[in-house]
XYZ file of C-alpha atoms in Angstrom:
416
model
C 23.314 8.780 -20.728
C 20.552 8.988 -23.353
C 21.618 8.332 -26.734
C 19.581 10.674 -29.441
C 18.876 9.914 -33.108
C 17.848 12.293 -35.583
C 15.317 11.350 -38.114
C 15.173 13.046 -41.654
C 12.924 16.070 -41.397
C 10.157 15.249 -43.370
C 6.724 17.089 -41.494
C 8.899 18.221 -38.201
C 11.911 18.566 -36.468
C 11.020 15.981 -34.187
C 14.110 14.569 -32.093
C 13.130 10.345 -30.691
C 14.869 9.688 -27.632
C 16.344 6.047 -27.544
C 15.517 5.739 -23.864
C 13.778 7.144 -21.063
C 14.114 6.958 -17.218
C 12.253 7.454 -14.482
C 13.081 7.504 -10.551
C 10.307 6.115 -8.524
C 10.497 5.840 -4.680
C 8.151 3.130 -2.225
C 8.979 2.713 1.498
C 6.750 -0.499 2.394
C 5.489 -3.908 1.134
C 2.549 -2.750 -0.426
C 3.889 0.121 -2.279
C 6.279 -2.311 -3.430
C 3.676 -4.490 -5.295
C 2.099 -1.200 -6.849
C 5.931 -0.184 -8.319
C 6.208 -3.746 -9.404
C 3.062 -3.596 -11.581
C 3.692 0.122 -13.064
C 7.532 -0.800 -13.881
C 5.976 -3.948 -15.873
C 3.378 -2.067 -17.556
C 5.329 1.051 -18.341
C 7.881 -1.627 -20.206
C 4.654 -3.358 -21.890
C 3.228 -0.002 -23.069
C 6.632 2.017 -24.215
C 8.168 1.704 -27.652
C 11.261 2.947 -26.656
C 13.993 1.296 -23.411
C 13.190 2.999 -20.278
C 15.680 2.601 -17.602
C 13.803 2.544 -13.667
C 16.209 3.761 -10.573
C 15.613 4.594 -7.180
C 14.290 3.077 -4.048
C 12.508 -0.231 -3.706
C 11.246 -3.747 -2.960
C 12.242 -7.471 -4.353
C 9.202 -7.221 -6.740
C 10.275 -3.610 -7.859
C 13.681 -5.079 -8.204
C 12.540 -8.265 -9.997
C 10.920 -6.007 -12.728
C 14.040 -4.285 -13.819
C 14.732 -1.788 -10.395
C 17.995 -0.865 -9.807
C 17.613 0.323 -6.196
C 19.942 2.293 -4.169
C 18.563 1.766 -0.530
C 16.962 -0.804 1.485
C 13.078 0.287 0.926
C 12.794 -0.556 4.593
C 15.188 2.009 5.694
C 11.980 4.750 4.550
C 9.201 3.656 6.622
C 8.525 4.940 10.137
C 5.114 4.991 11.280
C 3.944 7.370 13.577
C 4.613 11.173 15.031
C 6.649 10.281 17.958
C 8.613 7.332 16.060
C 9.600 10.093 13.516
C 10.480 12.493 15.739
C 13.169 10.528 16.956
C 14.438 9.285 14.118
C 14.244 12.637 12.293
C 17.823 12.980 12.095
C 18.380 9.749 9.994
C 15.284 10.178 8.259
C 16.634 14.028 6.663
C 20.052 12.435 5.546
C 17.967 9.648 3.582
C 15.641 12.852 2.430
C 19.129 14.919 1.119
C 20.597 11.824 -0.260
C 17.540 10.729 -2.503
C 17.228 14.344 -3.554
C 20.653 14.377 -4.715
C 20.632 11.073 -6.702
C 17.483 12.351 -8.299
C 19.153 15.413 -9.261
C 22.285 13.515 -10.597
C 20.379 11.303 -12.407
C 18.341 13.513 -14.439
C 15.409 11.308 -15.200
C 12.406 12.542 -16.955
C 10.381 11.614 -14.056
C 9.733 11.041 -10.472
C 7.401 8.527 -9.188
C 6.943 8.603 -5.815
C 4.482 5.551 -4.147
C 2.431 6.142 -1.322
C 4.707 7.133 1.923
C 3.409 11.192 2.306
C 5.348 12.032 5.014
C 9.188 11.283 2.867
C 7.903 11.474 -0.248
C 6.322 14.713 -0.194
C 9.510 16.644 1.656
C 11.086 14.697 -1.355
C 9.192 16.691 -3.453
C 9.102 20.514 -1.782
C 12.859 20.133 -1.992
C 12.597 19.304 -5.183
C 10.784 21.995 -5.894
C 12.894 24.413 -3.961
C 15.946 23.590 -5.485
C 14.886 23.948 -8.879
C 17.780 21.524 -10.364
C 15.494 18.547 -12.160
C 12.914 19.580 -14.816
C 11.659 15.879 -14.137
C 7.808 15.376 -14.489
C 6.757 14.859 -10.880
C 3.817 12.022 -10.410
C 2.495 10.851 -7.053
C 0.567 7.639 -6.662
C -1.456 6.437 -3.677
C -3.437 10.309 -3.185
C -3.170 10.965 0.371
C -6.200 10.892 2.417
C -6.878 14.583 2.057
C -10.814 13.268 2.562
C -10.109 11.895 5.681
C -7.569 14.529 7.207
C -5.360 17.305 6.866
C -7.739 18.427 3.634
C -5.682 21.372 2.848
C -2.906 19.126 1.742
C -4.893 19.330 -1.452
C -3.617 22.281 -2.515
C 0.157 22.156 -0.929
C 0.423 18.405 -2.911
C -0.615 20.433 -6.427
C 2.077 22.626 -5.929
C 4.670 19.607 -6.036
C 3.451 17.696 -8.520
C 2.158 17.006 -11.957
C -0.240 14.376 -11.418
C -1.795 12.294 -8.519
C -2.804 8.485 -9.736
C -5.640 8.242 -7.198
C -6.888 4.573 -6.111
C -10.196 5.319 -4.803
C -12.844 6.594 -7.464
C -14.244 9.746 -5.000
C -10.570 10.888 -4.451
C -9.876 12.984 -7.956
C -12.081 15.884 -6.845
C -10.184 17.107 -4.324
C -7.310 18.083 -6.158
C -8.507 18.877 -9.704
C -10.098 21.782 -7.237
C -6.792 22.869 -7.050
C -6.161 22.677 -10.868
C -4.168 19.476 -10.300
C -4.255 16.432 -12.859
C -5.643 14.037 -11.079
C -6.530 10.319 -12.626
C -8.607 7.406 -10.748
C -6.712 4.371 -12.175
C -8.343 1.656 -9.676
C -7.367 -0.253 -6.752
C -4.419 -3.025 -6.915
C -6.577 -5.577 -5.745
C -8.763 -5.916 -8.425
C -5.701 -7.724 -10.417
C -4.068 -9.132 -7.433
C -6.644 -10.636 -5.249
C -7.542 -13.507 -7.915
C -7.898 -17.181 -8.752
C -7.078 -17.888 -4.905
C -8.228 -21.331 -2.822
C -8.864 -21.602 0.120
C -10.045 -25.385 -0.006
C -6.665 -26.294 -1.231
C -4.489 -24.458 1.301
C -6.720 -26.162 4.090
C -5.995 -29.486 2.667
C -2.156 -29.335 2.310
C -2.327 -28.184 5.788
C -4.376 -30.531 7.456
C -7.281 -28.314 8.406
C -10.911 -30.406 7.845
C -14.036 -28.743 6.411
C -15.150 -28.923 9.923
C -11.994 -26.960 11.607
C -11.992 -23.058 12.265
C -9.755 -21.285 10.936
C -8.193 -17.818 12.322
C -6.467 -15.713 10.851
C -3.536 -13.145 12.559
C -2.298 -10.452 10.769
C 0.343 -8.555 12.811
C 1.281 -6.017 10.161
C 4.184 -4.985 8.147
C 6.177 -2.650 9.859
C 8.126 -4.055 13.112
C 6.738 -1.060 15.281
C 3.328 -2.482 14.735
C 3.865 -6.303 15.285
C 5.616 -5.316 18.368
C 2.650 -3.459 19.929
C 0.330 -5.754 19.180
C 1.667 -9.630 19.386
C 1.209 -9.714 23.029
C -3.149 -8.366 22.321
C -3.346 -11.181 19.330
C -1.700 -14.067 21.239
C -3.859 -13.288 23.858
C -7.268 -13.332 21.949
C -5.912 -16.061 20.380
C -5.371 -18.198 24.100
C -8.365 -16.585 24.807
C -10.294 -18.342 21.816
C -8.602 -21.117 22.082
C -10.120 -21.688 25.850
C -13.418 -21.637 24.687
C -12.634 -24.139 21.147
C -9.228 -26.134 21.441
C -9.825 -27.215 17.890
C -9.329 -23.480 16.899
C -6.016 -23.674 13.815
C -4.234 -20.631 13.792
C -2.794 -19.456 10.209
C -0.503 -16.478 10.193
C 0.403 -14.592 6.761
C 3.406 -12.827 6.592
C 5.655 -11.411 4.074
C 8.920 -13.526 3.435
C 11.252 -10.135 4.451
C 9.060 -10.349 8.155
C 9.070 -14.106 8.061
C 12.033 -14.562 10.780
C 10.998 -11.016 12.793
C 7.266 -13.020 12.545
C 8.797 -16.351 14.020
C 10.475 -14.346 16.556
C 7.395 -12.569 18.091
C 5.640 -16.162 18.288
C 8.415 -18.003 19.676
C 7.146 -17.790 23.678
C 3.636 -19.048 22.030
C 2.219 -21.643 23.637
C -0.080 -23.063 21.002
C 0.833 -24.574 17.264
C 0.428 -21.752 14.883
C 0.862 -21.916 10.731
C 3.290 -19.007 9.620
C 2.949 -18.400 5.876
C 5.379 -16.482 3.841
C 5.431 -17.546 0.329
C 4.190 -14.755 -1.687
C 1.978 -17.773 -4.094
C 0.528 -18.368 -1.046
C -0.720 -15.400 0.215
C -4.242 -15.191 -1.299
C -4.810 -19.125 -0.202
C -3.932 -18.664 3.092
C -6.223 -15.831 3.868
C -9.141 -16.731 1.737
C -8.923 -20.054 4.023
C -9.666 -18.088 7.190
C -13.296 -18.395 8.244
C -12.390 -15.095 10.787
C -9.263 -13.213 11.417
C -8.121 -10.270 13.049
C -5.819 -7.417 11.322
C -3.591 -4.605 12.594
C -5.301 -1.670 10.968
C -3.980 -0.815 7.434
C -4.138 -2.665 3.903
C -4.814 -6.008 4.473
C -8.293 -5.498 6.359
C -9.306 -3.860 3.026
C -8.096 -7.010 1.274
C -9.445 -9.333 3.256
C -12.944 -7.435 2.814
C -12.184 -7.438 -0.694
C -12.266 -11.627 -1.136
C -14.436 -11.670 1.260
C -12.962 -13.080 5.073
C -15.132 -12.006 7.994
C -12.981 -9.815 10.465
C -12.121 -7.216 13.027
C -9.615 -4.715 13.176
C -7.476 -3.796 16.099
C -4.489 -0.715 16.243
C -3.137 1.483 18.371
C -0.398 4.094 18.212
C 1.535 6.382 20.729
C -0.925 8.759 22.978
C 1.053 11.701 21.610
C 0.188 10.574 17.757
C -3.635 8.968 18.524
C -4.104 12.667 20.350
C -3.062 14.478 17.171
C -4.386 12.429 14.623
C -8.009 12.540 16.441
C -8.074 16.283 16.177
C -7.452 15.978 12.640
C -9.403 13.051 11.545
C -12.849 13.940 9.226
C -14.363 10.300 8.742
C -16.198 8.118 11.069
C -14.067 4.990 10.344
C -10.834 3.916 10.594
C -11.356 0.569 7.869
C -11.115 1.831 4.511
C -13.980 -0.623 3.918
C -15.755 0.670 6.097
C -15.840 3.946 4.781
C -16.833 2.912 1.713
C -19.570 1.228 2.688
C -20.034 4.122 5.266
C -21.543 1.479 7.275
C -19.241 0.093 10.683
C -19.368 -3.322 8.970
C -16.302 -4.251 10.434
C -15.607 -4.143 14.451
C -12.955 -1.816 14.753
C -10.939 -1.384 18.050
C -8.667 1.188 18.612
C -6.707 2.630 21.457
C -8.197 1.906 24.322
C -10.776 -0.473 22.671
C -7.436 -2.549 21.490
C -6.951 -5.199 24.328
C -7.387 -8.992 23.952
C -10.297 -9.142 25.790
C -12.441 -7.228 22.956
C -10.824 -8.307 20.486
C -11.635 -12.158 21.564
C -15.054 -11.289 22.347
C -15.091 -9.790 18.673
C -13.950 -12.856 16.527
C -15.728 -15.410 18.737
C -19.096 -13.436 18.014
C -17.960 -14.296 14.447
C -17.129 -17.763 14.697
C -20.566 -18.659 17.088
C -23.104 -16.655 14.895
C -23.348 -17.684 10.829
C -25.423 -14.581 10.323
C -22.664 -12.043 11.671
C -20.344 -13.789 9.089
C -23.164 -13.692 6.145
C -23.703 -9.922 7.062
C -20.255 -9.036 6.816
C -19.549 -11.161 2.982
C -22.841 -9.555 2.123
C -21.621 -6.364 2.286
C -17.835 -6.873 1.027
C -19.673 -8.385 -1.872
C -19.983 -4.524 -2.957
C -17.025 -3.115 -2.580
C -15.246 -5.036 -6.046
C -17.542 -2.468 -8.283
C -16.291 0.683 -6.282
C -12.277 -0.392 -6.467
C -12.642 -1.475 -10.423
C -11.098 0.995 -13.443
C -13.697 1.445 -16.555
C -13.228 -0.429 -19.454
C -12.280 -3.835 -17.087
C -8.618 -3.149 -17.419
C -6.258 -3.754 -14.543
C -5.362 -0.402 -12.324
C -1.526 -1.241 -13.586
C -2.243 -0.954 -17.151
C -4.327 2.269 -16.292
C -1.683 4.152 -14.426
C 1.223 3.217 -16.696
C -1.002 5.110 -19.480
C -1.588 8.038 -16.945
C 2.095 7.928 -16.074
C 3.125 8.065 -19.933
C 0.514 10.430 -20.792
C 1.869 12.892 -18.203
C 5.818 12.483 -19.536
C 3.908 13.627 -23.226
C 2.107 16.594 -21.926
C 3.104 20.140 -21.729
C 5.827 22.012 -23.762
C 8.086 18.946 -24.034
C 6.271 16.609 -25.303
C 6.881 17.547 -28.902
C 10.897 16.514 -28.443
C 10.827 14.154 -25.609
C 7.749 11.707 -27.073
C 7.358 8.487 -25.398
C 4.890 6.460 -27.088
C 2.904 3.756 -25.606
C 1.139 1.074 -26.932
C -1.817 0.164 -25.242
C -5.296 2.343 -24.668
């Protein structure tokens, strides 16, 4: 319930709402750390309570999230996986509709996740019950596939928070607000050592270090544990001495332990969130499943390859769509193939060993590779040298004080 006051009328008629609240929805681990950091600077920048419902992560949760399903319950990667699991998937779509509708809030943030959060949206939309602002952040990669979505994403929403600074374009084309607020990693990747998390783990200067990423959602750690154990052996053949770390996220930890448990080699499986940016900036190679964390581990700076693969029925119909030449997002922003990337086919063991140990036997592949991440922190950075949180909680505020409304439903903020 929102609790109005009525101040004297002086030079308006201007009614202050006591509290605000918004509905924001993330489906995975990384949209969870973006919620996290808009929830906290919404609060910092607001003069007036905001209460923050709907569907998230511990760190969502942590900042003040009351959340009313498992995040994990969202995600499904892939055509075929969905298709399956489309009946489940459209009860969770009617059910979040509802409780946005019942809740009233002024606005809808929905994080990354296109697929759910976009049908979301359209019936939203269709419906016509919530007069909430509607605010999508993560654009989709309308410059990379599917470009008309452009225009069908501007008809849902208000405003698209856009991490990538060549993004905006595309959808102020189609007279949509769209802001560049910067990249997440900027503010999270920092202060990290790598030195120290070698030395509480017993790894000497003159050890290798490589790193295993298996991914985030269980689909993708089960298709490709069997590929990185097997580069791994396959490394490990050629240099015995080789220390395996593994990052993980402490939600994945035990599903992490339990894909490694036939493994016939010592590995280090780290889950502590403190620890995350140690742990991979002490990798002098790794390997990732396609996705977010090759872009962070360009971004501080780890030599690496990349290795994914999907269902033939989803590879076949996302390579009809596809209009970029990479498949690393660092990559494409270099618009160089910096990074070995092997997909499909390419993704077997035997490639990707023959990838990392060109990495690990050649100094100047390594240099080449730092050399060229080494550009990529000026192309993810907001002006002014604020973090992208601080950014988009102005964007998201300045959006809830636009249009007709904004003159009875003011919510101020306090930071530029």
């Amino acid at each position: 319930m929102l609790w109005v006051l009525t101040r004297p009328k002086i030079k308006s008629e201007t009614v202050y709402f006591m509290s605000k609240k918004i509905f924001l929805i993330a489906g995975e681990p990384s949209g969870d750390v973006l919620g996290a950091g808009l929830i906290r600077e919404l609060k910092s920048q607001s003069r007036v309570p905001i209460e923050f419902i709907g569907v998230g992560g511990p760190l969502m949760e942590a900042e003040g999230l009351q959340s009313i399903v498992p995040m994990d319950e969202l995600c499904v990667m892939g055509l075929w996986e969905v298709i399956w699991q489309l009946p489940r998937l459209l009860r969770l779509i009617n059910g979040v509709v509802e409780e946005i509708e019942g809740a009233e809030p002024d606005a809808v943030v929905t994080i990354d996740l296109p697929d759910f959060n976009f049908e979301v949206a359209r019936r939203i939309k269709k419906r016509a019950l919530s007069s909430a602002k509607m605010i999508h952040y993560v654009a989709p990669s309308v410059w990379a596939w599917r470009p008309g979505r452009a225009k069908k994403i501007a008809a849902l929403y208000d405003k698209v928070l856009c991490l990538l600074p060549f993004e905006p374009p595309y959808f102020k084309a189609h007279e949509m607000e769209a802001d560049f607020v910067g990249h997440p990693l900027v503010e999270e990747a920092k202060n990290f050592n790598g030195q120290d998390f070698r030395e509480k783990n017993g790894i000497t200067p003159q050890d290798k270090v490589l790193g295993l990423f298996l991914g985030s959602r269980e689909g993708e750690r089960h298709k490709h544990a069997n590929v990185l154990k097997e580069a791994a052996q396959i490394i490990r053949e050629q240099d015995p001495d080789v220390k395996i770390v593994i990052p993980t996220l402490p939600d994945f930890e035990y599903l992490v332990l339990k894909a490694i448990e036939d493994w016939d080699f010592e590995t280090i499986v780290v889950s502590l969130p403190s620890l995350k940016w140690n742990s991979f900036a002490a990798c002098d190679v790794a390997v990732a499943v396609s996705g977010t964390v090759g872009l962070e581990l360009a971004y501080i700076g780890v030599p690496h390859v990349i290795a994914y693969k999907t269902h033939p029925i989803t590879a076949m119909a996302v390579k009809r769509m596809i209009k970029v030449k990479y498949a690393h997002l660092a990559n494409i922003l270099l618009d160089a193939p910096v990074v070995p990337e092997y997909l499909q086919g390419k993704c077997n063991s035997l490639n990707v060993a023959k990838g990392l140990l060109s990495l690990l036997r050649k100094p100047e592949d390594r240099a080449a590779q730092k050399q060229a991440f080494a550009k990529l922190g000026q192309r993810l950075r907001p002006e002014g040298g604020v973090s992208p949180s601080v950014v988009a909680a102005k964007s998201v505020i300045e959006t809830l004080n636009a249009g007709p409304k904004a003159k009875d439903h003011s919510l101020s903020s306090t930071s530029t």
